[in-house]
mmCIF file of N, CA and C in Angstrom:
data_model
loop_
_atom_site.group_PDB
_atom_site.id
_atom_site.type_symbol
_atom_site.label_atom_id
_atom_site.label_comp_id
_atom_site.label_asym_id
_atom_site.label_seq_id
_atom_site.Cartn_x
_atom_site.Cartn_y
_atom_site.Cartn_z
ATOM 1 N N MET A 279 -22.940 -43.698 36.275
ATOM 2 C CA MET A 279 -23.343 -44.907 36.872
ATOM 3 C C MET A 279 -23.752 -44.676 38.202
ATOM 4 N N ASP A 280 -24.900 -45.242 38.616
ATOM 5 C CA ASP A 280 -25.483 -45.181 39.751
ATOM 6 C C ASP A 280 -24.575 -46.049 40.880
ATOM 7 N N PRO A 281 -23.791 -45.455 41.802
ATOM 8 C CA PRO A 281 -23.024 -46.220 42.616
ATOM 9 C C PRO A 281 -23.710 -47.176 43.480
ATOM 10 N N ARG A 282 -25.021 -46.956 43.805
ATOM 11 C CA ARG A 282 -25.764 -47.858 44.514
ATOM 12 C C ARG A 282 -26.324 -49.116 43.871
ATOM 13 N N THR A 283 -26.614 -48.931 42.573
ATOM 14 C CA THR A 283 -27.294 -49.956 41.846
ATOM 15 C C THR A 283 -26.255 -50.600 40.672
ATOM 16 N N GLY A 284 -25.346 -49.696 40.342
ATOM 17 C CA GLY A 284 -24.403 -50.063 39.123
ATOM 18 C C GLY A 284 -25.052 -49.789 37.807
ATOM 19 N N GLU A 285 -26.298 -49.150 37.931
ATOM 20 C CA GLU A 285 -27.175 -49.008 36.730
ATOM 21 C C GLU A 285 -26.489 -47.727 35.992
ATOM 22 N N TYR A 286 -26.376 -47.860 34.718
ATOM 23 C CA TYR A 286 -25.968 -46.735 33.965
ATOM 24 C C TYR A 286 -27.221 -45.859 33.566
ATOM 25 N N ASP A 287 -27.120 -44.548 33.742
ATOM 26 C CA ASP A 287 -28.153 -43.671 33.270
ATOM 27 C C ASP A 287 -27.597 -42.843 32.118
ATOM 28 N N VAL A 288 -28.013 -43.259 31.022
ATOM 29 C CA VAL A 288 -27.471 -42.577 29.796
ATOM 30 C C VAL A 288 -28.521 -41.711 29.326
ATOM 31 N N SER A 289 -28.260 -40.294 29.579
ATOM 32 C CA SER A 289 -29.300 -39.395 29.176
ATOM 33 C C SER A 289 -29.050 -38.978 27.705
ATOM 34 N N TYR A 290 -30.119 -38.439 27.002
ATOM 35 C CA TYR A 290 -30.089 -37.909 25.738
ATOM 36 C C TYR A 290 -28.791 -36.997 25.555
ATOM 37 N N ASP A 291 -28.527 -36.131 26.507
ATOM 38 C CA ASP A 291 -27.497 -35.178 26.360
ATOM 39 C C ASP A 291 -25.993 -35.932 26.243
ATOM 40 N N TYR A 292 -25.975 -36.872 26.983
ATOM 41 C CA TYR A 292 -24.669 -37.724 26.774
ATOM 42 C C TYR A 292 -24.490 -38.338 25.419
ATOM 43 N N TRP A 293 -25.574 -38.862 24.954
ATOM 44 C CA TRP A 293 -25.395 -39.588 23.715
ATOM 45 C C TRP A 293 -25.633 -38.563 22.545
ATOM 46 N N ASP A 294 -25.937 -37.328 22.799
ATOM 47 C CA ASP A 294 -26.160 -36.343 21.644
ATOM 48 C C ASP A 294 -24.901 -36.412 20.774
ATOM 49 N N GLU A 295 -23.634 -36.352 21.382
ATOM 50 C CA GLU A 295 -22.575 -36.221 20.575
ATOM 51 C C GLU A 295 -22.131 -37.516 19.857
ATOM 52 N N TYR A 296 -22.842 -38.594 20.240
ATOM 53 C CA TYR A 296 -22.566 -39.941 19.579
ATOM 54 C C TYR A 296 -23.530 -40.410 18.789
ATOM 55 N N VAL A 297 -24.801 -39.734 18.686
ATOM 56 C CA VAL A 297 -25.846 -40.219 17.992
ATOM 57 C C VAL A 297 -25.560 -40.317 16.548
ATOM 58 N N PHE A 298 -25.876 -41.506 15.932
ATOM 59 C CA PHE A 298 -25.885 -41.799 14.545
ATOM 60 C C PHE A 298 -27.226 -41.601 13.944
ATOM 61 N N PRO A 299 -27.283 -41.110 12.720
ATOM 62 C CA PRO A 299 -28.603 -40.993 12.031
ATOM 63 C C PRO A 299 -29.086 -42.467 11.730
ATOM 64 N N LEU A 300 -30.389 -42.709 11.655
ATOM 65 C CA LEU A 300 -30.871 -44.054 11.430
ATOM 66 C C LEU A 300 -30.233 -44.588 10.102
ATOM 67 N N GLU A 301 -30.040 -43.924 9.071
ATOM 68 C CA GLU A 301 -29.524 -44.194 7.833
ATOM 69 C C GLU A 301 -28.215 -44.891 7.993
ATOM 70 N N TYR A 302 -27.469 -44.593 9.096
ATOM 71 C CA TYR A 302 -26.200 -45.203 9.395
ATOM 72 C C TYR A 302 -26.169 -46.575 9.446
ATOM 73 N N PHE A 303 -27.354 -47.094 10.011
ATOM 74 C CA PHE A 303 -27.548 -48.572 10.290
ATOM 75 C C PHE A 303 -28.334 -49.250 9.260
ATOM 76 N N GLU A 304 -28.818 -48.623 8.157
ATOM 77 C CA GLU A 304 -29.514 -49.114 7.151
ATOM 78 C C GLU A 304 -28.644 -49.448 6.012
ATOM 79 N N ALA A 305 -28.714 -50.653 5.446
ATOM 80 C CA ALA A 305 -27.917 -51.011 4.407
ATOM 81 C C ALA A 305 -28.470 -50.416 3.043
ATOM 82 N N ILE A 306 -29.864 -50.262 2.999
ATOM 83 C CA ILE A 306 -30.619 -49.713 1.881
ATOM 84 C C ILE A 306 -32.065 -49.349 2.347
ATOM 85 N N SER A 307 -32.629 -48.286 1.743
ATOM 86 C CA SER A 307 -33.922 -47.775 2.120
ATOM 87 C C SER A 307 -34.636 -47.499 0.760
ATOM 88 N N LYS A 308 -35.875 -48.180 0.525
ATOM 89 C CA LYS A 308 -36.608 -47.924 -0.445
ATOM 90 C C LYS A 308 -38.124 -47.630 -0.136
ATOM 91 N N ARG A 309 -38.793 -46.659 -0.849
ATOM 92 C CA ARG A 309 -40.134 -46.423 -0.623
ATOM 93 C C ARG A 309 -40.811 -47.038 -1.872
ATOM 94 N N ILE A 310 -41.833 -47.805 -1.687
ATOM 95 C CA ILE A 310 -42.536 -48.441 -2.749
ATOM 96 C C ILE A 310 -43.798 -47.665 -3.252
ATOM 97 N N GLY A 311 -44.188 -46.682 -2.421
ATOM 98 C CA GLY A 311 -45.317 -45.783 -2.851
ATOM 99 C C GLY A 311 -46.352 -45.702 -1.685
ATOM 100 N N ASN A 312 -47.357 -44.760 -2.069
ATOM 101 C CA ASN A 312 -48.368 -44.576 -1.173
ATOM 102 C C ASN A 312 -49.473 -45.531 -1.275
ATOM 103 N N MET A 313 -50.591 -45.394 -0.545
ATOM 104 C CA MET A 313 -51.702 -46.347 -0.504
ATOM 105 C C MET A 313 -52.232 -46.561 -2.010
ATOM 106 N N SER A 314 -52.408 -45.601 -2.728
ATOM 107 C CA SER A 314 -52.857 -45.699 -4.066
ATOM 108 C C SER A 314 -51.925 -46.597 -4.873
ATOM 109 N N ALA A 315 -50.715 -46.393 -4.906
ATOM 110 C CA ALA A 315 -49.658 -47.075 -5.593
ATOM 111 C C ALA A 315 -49.603 -48.563 -5.168
ATOM 112 N N VAL A 316 -49.615 -48.750 -3.913
ATOM 113 C CA VAL A 316 -49.652 -50.193 -3.428
ATOM 114 C C VAL A 316 -50.808 -50.913 -3.839
ATOM 115 N N GLY A 317 -51.919 -50.172 -3.917
ATOM 116 C CA GLY A 317 -53.166 -50.902 -4.342
ATOM 117 C C GLY A 317 -53.107 -51.180 -5.933
ATOM 118 N N HIS A 318 -52.508 -50.168 -6.628
ATOM 119 C CA HIS A 318 -52.405 -50.360 -8.040
ATOM 120 C C HIS A 318 -51.461 -51.577 -8.298
ATOM 121 N N MET A 319 -50.362 -51.556 -7.596
ATOM 122 C CA MET A 319 -49.535 -52.771 -7.758
ATOM 123 C C MET A 319 -50.097 -54.008 -7.337
ATOM 124 N N ARG A 320 -50.802 -54.214 -6.408
ATOM 125 C CA ARG A 320 -51.590 -55.415 -6.015
ATOM 126 C C ARG A 320 -52.419 -55.789 -7.119
ATOM 127 N N GLU A 321 -53.226 -54.801 -7.421
ATOM 128 C CA GLU A 321 -54.209 -55.128 -8.491
ATOM 129 C C GLU A 321 -53.577 -55.816 -9.758
ATOM 130 N N HIS A 322 -52.454 -55.317 -10.173
ATOM 131 C CA HIS A 322 -51.665 -55.759 -11.416
ATOM 132 C C HIS A 322 -50.935 -57.033 -11.140
ATOM 133 N N MET A 323 -50.544 -57.350 -10.046
ATOM 134 C CA MET A 323 -49.732 -58.509 -9.634
ATOM 135 C C MET A 323 -50.659 -59.787 -9.104
ATOM 136 N N THR A 324 -51.763 -59.502 -8.610
ATOM 137 C CA THR A 324 -52.672 -60.512 -8.113
ATOM 138 C C THR A 324 -52.904 -61.583 -9.069
ATOM 139 N N PRO A 325 -53.210 -61.339 -10.371
ATOM 140 C CA PRO A 325 -53.461 -62.268 -11.306
ATOM 141 C C PRO A 325 -52.280 -63.128 -11.739
ATOM 142 N N LEU A 326 -51.080 -62.718 -11.363
ATOM 143 C CA LEU A 326 -49.887 -63.345 -11.804
ATOM 144 C C LEU A 326 -49.314 -64.305 -10.746
ATOM 145 N N LEU A 327 -49.769 -64.075 -9.525
ATOM 146 C CA LEU A 327 -49.181 -64.817 -8.384
ATOM 147 C C LEU A 327 -50.138 -65.832 -7.719
ATOM 148 N N ASP A 328 -49.694 -66.804 -6.956
ATOM 149 C CA ASP A 328 -50.478 -67.624 -6.199
ATOM 150 C C ASP A 328 -50.830 -66.955 -4.886
ATOM 151 N N GLN A 329 -52.091 -66.670 -4.843
ATOM 152 C CA GLN A 329 -52.724 -65.638 -3.793
ATOM 153 C C GLN A 329 -52.465 -66.249 -2.443
ATOM 154 N N GLU A 330 -52.468 -67.519 -2.241
ATOM 155 C CA GLU A 330 -52.463 -68.084 -0.838
ATOM 156 C C GLU A 330 -50.907 -68.155 -0.437
ATOM 157 N N ASN A 331 -49.970 -68.296 -1.272
ATOM 158 C CA ASN A 331 -48.654 -68.447 -0.973
ATOM 159 C C ASN A 331 -47.706 -67.464 -1.221
ATOM 160 N N SER A 332 -48.130 -66.338 -1.807
ATOM 161 C CA SER A 332 -47.340 -65.230 -2.191
ATOM 162 C C SER A 332 -46.785 -64.337 -1.225
ATOM 163 N N ILE A 333 -45.434 -64.324 -1.089
ATOM 164 C CA ILE A 333 -44.882 -63.213 -0.198
ATOM 165 C C ILE A 333 -45.222 -61.971 -0.676
ATOM 166 N N ILE A 334 -45.206 -61.693 -1.870
ATOM 167 C CA ILE A 334 -45.490 -60.284 -2.342
ATOM 168 C C ILE A 334 -46.842 -59.898 -2.011
ATOM 169 N N LEU A 335 -47.892 -60.722 -2.359
ATOM 170 C CA LEU A 335 -49.293 -60.413 -1.995
ATOM 171 C C LEU A 335 -49.565 -60.455 -0.458
ATOM 172 N N ASN A 336 -48.955 -61.283 0.308
ATOM 173 C CA ASN A 336 -49.258 -61.551 1.681
ATOM 174 C C ASN A 336 -48.550 -60.778 2.620
ATOM 175 N N LYS A 337 -47.177 -60.332 2.143
ATOM 176 C CA LYS A 337 -46.420 -59.683 3.124
ATOM 177 C C LYS A 337 -46.019 -58.126 2.739
ATOM 178 N N ILE A 338 -46.092 -57.985 1.469
ATOM 179 C CA ILE A 338 -45.675 -56.618 0.843
ATOM 180 C C ILE A 338 -46.753 -55.574 0.589
ATOM 181 N N VAL A 339 -47.600 -56.166 -0.362
ATOM 182 C CA VAL A 339 -48.582 -55.280 -0.948
ATOM 183 C C VAL A 339 -49.904 -55.732 -0.481
ATOM 184 N N TYR A 340 -50.104 -56.360 0.657
ATOM 185 C CA TYR A 340 -51.464 -56.631 1.154
ATOM 186 C C TYR A 340 -52.216 -55.631 1.772
ATOM 187 N N ASN A 341 -51.590 -54.506 2.190
ATOM 188 C CA ASN A 341 -52.219 -53.124 2.570
ATOM 189 C C ASN A 341 -51.186 -52.166 2.598
ATOM 190 N N ALA A 342 -51.564 -50.921 2.740
ATOM 191 C CA ALA A 342 -50.658 -49.823 2.689
ATOM 192 C C ALA A 342 -50.041 -49.457 3.938
ATOM 193 N N ILE A 343 -50.643 -49.964 5.029
ATOM 194 C CA ILE A 343 -50.250 -49.473 6.399
ATOM 195 C C ILE A 343 -49.905 -50.757 7.198
ATOM 196 N N HIS A 344 -48.567 -51.159 7.091
ATOM 197 C CA HIS A 344 -48.200 -52.266 7.955
ATOM 198 C C HIS A 344 -46.700 -52.205 8.081
ATOM 199 N N ASP A 345 -46.278 -53.217 8.835
ATOM 200 C CA ASP A 345 -44.749 -53.422 9.186
ATOM 201 C C ASP A 345 -44.642 -54.898 9.218
ATOM 202 N N GLY A 346 -43.364 -55.242 9.018
ATOM 203 C CA GLY A 346 -43.108 -56.691 8.959
ATOM 204 C C GLY A 346 -41.619 -56.839 8.565
ATOM 205 N N GLU A 347 -41.484 -58.228 8.224
ATOM 206 C CA GLU A 347 -40.200 -58.500 7.699
ATOM 207 C C GLU A 347 -40.212 -59.771 6.840
ATOM 208 N N ILE A 348 -39.122 -59.832 5.992
ATOM 209 C CA ILE A 348 -39.113 -61.007 5.087
ATOM 210 C C ILE A 348 -37.763 -61.517 5.365
ATOM 211 N N PRO A 349 -37.732 -62.666 6.050
ATOM 212 C CA PRO A 349 -36.446 -63.292 6.548
ATOM 213 C C PRO A 349 -35.511 -63.720 5.422
ATOM 214 N N VAL A 350 -34.406 -63.929 5.609
ATOM 215 C CA VAL A 350 -33.391 -64.351 4.691
ATOM 216 C C VAL A 350 -33.864 -65.636 4.046
ATOM 217 N N SER A 351 -34.487 -66.508 4.854
ATOM 218 C CA SER A 351 -34.827 -67.839 4.352
ATOM 219 C C SER A 351 -35.944 -67.763 3.252
ATOM 220 N N GLU A 352 -36.576 -66.665 3.070
ATOM 221 C CA GLU A 352 -37.656 -66.478 2.282
ATOM 222 C C GLU A 352 -37.176 -65.624 1.050
ATOM 223 N N LEU A 353 -36.029 -65.253 0.826
ATOM 224 C CA LEU A 353 -35.560 -64.332 -0.122
ATOM 225 C C LEU A 353 -35.584 -65.209 -1.498
ATOM 226 N N ASP A 354 -35.194 -66.476 -1.648
ATOM 227 C CA ASP A 354 -35.314 -67.133 -2.803
ATOM 228 C C ASP A 354 -36.735 -67.138 -3.424
ATOM 229 N N GLN A 355 -37.742 -67.456 -2.418
ATOM 230 C CA GLN A 355 -39.253 -67.392 -2.896
ATOM 231 C C GLN A 355 -39.522 -66.100 -3.560
ATOM 232 N N LEU A 356 -39.011 -65.007 -2.805
ATOM 233 C CA LEU A 356 -39.438 -63.572 -3.182
ATOM 234 C C LEU A 356 -38.891 -63.437 -4.569
ATOM 235 N N GLU A 357 -37.670 -63.789 -4.727
ATOM 236 C CA GLU A 357 -36.913 -63.557 -5.925
ATOM 237 C C GLU A 357 -37.599 -64.332 -7.211
ATOM 238 N N ALA A 358 -37.984 -65.524 -6.742
ATOM 239 C CA ALA A 358 -38.909 -66.251 -7.936
ATOM 240 C C ALA A 358 -39.978 -65.664 -8.270
ATOM 241 N N GLU A 359 -40.758 -65.148 -7.184
ATOM 242 C CA GLU A 359 -42.091 -64.376 -7.504
ATOM 243 C C GLU A 359 -41.698 -63.116 -8.338
ATOM 244 N N LEU A 360 -40.646 -62.400 -8.085
ATOM 245 C CA LEU A 360 -40.260 -61.301 -8.890
ATOM 246 C C LEU A 360 -39.957 -61.664 -10.227
ATOM 247 N N ASN A 361 -39.286 -62.850 -10.443
ATOM 248 C CA ASN A 361 -38.889 -63.174 -11.753
ATOM 249 C C ASN A 361 -40.283 -63.554 -12.615
ATOM 250 N N HIS A 362 -41.073 -64.170 -11.925
ATOM 251 C CA HIS A 362 -42.484 -64.531 -12.604
ATOM 252 C C HIS A 362 -43.169 -63.239 -12.993
ATOM 253 N N VAL A 363 -43.265 -62.280 -12.052
ATOM 254 C CA VAL A 363 -44.047 -60.988 -12.322
ATOM 255 C C VAL A 363 -43.296 -60.327 -13.519
ATOM 256 N N GLU A 364 -41.944 -60.208 -13.434
ATOM 257 C CA GLU A 364 -41.206 -59.529 -14.480
ATOM 258 C C GLU A 364 -41.475 -60.178 -15.774
ATOM 259 N N GLU A 365 -41.680 -61.599 -15.944
ATOM 260 C CA GLU A 365 -41.947 -62.189 -17.193
ATOM 261 C C GLU A 365 -43.200 -61.925 -17.699
ATOM 262 N N HIS A 366 -44.252 -61.608 -16.860
ATOM 263 C CA HIS A 366 -45.685 -61.633 -17.294
ATOM 264 C C HIS A 366 -46.254 -60.356 -17.065
ATOM 265 N N TYR A 367 -45.798 -59.291 -16.467
ATOM 266 C CA TYR A 367 -46.512 -57.987 -16.338
ATOM 267 C C TYR A 367 -46.465 -57.171 -17.459
ATOM 268 N N ASP A 368 -47.487 -56.185 -17.547
ATOM 269 C CA ASP A 368 -47.591 -55.175 -18.615
ATOM 270 C C ASP A 368 -46.558 -54.237 -18.548
ATOM 271 N N ARG A 369 -45.593 -54.352 -19.454
ATOM 272 C CA ARG A 369 -44.383 -53.592 -19.638
ATOM 273 C C ARG A 369 -44.785 -51.962 -19.503
ATOM 274 N N GLU A 370 -45.940 -51.615 -19.744
ATOM 275 C CA GLU A 370 -46.282 -50.201 -19.679
ATOM 276 C C GLU A 370 -46.449 -49.783 -18.183
ATOM 277 N N ASN A 371 -46.556 -50.667 -17.278
ATOM 278 C CA ASN A 371 -46.884 -50.411 -16.006
ATOM 279 C C ASN A 371 -45.624 -49.988 -15.307
ATOM 280 N N SER A 372 -45.309 -48.688 -15.158
ATOM 281 C CA SER A 372 -44.015 -48.158 -14.416
ATOM 282 C C SER A 372 -44.041 -48.505 -13.041
ATOM 283 N N LEU A 373 -45.151 -48.574 -12.318
ATOM 284 C CA LEU A 373 -45.181 -48.890 -10.771
ATOM 285 C C LEU A 373 -44.650 -50.191 -10.513
ATOM 286 N N VAL A 374 -45.102 -51.152 -11.255
ATOM 287 C CA VAL A 374 -44.680 -52.452 -11.208
ATOM 288 C C VAL A 374 -43.191 -52.593 -11.485
ATOM 289 N N ARG A 375 -42.850 -52.054 -12.484
ATOM 290 C CA ARG A 375 -41.422 -52.032 -12.900
ATOM 291 C C ARG A 375 -40.470 -51.590 -11.830
ATOM 292 N N TYR A 376 -40.972 -50.450 -11.202
ATOM 293 C CA TYR A 376 -40.341 -49.767 -10.099
ATOM 294 C C TYR A 376 -40.184 -50.645 -8.823
ATOM 295 N N PHE A 377 -41.331 -51.225 -8.522
ATOM 296 C CA PHE A 377 -41.331 -52.313 -7.462
ATOM 297 C C PHE A 377 -40.343 -53.502 -7.718
ATOM 298 N N ILE A 378 -40.245 -54.016 -8.889
ATOM 299 C CA ILE A 378 -39.365 -55.051 -9.226
ATOM 300 C C ILE A 378 -38.058 -54.510 -8.954
ATOM 301 N N GLU A 379 -37.716 -53.444 -9.604
ATOM 302 C CA GLU A 379 -36.362 -52.901 -9.294
ATOM 303 C C GLU A 379 -35.951 -52.599 -7.827
ATOM 304 N N CYS A 380 -36.876 -52.100 -6.978
ATOM 305 C CA CYS A 380 -36.574 -51.892 -5.690
ATOM 306 C C CYS A 380 -36.303 -53.140 -4.814
ATOM 307 N N PHE A 381 -37.117 -54.141 -5.164
ATOM 308 C CA PHE A 381 -36.950 -55.339 -4.460
ATOM 309 C C PHE A 381 -35.862 -56.122 -4.845
ATOM 310 N N ARG A 382 -35.416 -56.073 -6.061
ATOM 311 C CA ARG A 382 -34.190 -56.656 -6.566
ATOM 312 C C ARG A 382 -32.968 -56.148 -5.654
ATOM 313 N N GLU A 383 -32.848 -54.667 -5.530
ATOM 314 C CA GLU A 383 -31.921 -54.080 -4.692
ATOM 315 C C GLU A 383 -31.987 -54.376 -3.307
ATOM 316 N N LEU A 384 -33.279 -54.537 -2.736
ATOM 317 C CA LEU A 384 -33.442 -54.925 -1.293
ATOM 318 C C LEU A 384 -32.912 -56.392 -1.196
ATOM 319 N N ILE A 385 -33.274 -57.297 -1.967
ATOM 320 C CA ILE A 385 -32.754 -58.661 -1.875
ATOM 321 C C ILE A 385 -31.308 -58.751 -1.874
ATOM 322 N N ALA A 386 -30.601 -57.987 -2.724
ATOM 323 C CA ALA A 386 -29.223 -58.009 -2.911
ATOM 324 C C ALA A 386 -28.643 -57.570 -1.466
ATOM 325 N N ALA A 387 -29.165 -56.436 -1.018
ATOM 326 C CA ALA A 387 -28.650 -55.842 0.239
ATOM 327 C C ALA A 387 -28.855 -56.921 1.407
ATOM 328 N N ALA A 388 -30.081 -57.553 1.437
ATOM 329 C CA ALA A 388 -30.421 -58.447 2.487
ATOM 330 C C ALA A 388 -29.488 -59.620 2.430
ATOM 331 N N ARG A 389 -29.139 -60.210 1.265
ATOM 332 C CA ARG A 389 -28.192 -61.324 1.327
ATOM 333 C C ARG A 389 -26.778 -60.810 1.565
ATOM 334 N N LYS A 390 -26.403 -59.679 1.252
ATOM 335 C CA LYS A 390 -25.081 -59.200 1.401
ATOM 336 C C LYS A 390 -24.873 -59.065 3.070
ATOM 337 N N GLU A 391 -25.928 -58.490 3.671
ATOM 338 C CA GLU A 391 -25.736 -58.227 5.148
ATOM 339 C C GLU A 391 -26.315 -59.418 5.935
ATOM 340 N N ASN A 392 -26.886 -60.501 5.263
ATOM 341 C CA ASN A 392 -27.547 -61.563 5.935
ATOM 342 C C ASN A 392 -28.477 -61.033 7.004
ATOM 343 N N ASN A 393 -29.337 -60.264 6.566
ATOM 344 C CA ASN A 393 -30.429 -59.693 7.424
ATOM 345 C C ASN A 393 -31.491 -59.716 6.715
ATOM 346 N N PRO A 394 -32.789 -59.679 7.452
ATOM 347 C CA PRO A 394 -34.087 -59.595 6.737
ATOM 348 C C PRO A 394 -34.503 -58.352 5.960
ATOM 349 N N ILE A 395 -35.351 -58.306 5.134
ATOM 350 C CA ILE A 395 -35.871 -57.021 4.622
ATOM 351 C C ILE A 395 -36.982 -56.650 5.695
ATOM 352 N N VAL A 396 -36.813 -55.412 6.118
ATOM 353 C CA VAL A 396 -37.743 -55.012 7.337
ATOM 354 C C VAL A 396 -38.471 -53.772 6.811
ATOM 355 N N PHE A 397 -39.829 -53.683 7.090
ATOM 356 C CA PHE A 397 -40.579 -52.603 6.755
ATOM 357 C C PHE A 397 -41.606 -52.396 7.672
#
């Protein structure tokens, strides 16, 4: 602590012994795919969803390079969209199946932790 200002100077060396890996603070982590996979999923899910109001199309697979979050208040809508996709998608499409599985796990963790899905 600087005695003149009362400000703490926490250098990296000090925290080195206390540093926790990022994974320590994550309830769950999923990778949905590269740019090609995201494009493929979007192509196959677009005909199944309301393009104007879809969380999946407008917040998740709208491009491959983005960040954002899905607040807890939107989890019910996201789950409803997943249910609809699951009922109507081509069962041979393993990427869409993987996407559905990942987001079911992310939704469960977000509800348990009462935190948004962040990406």
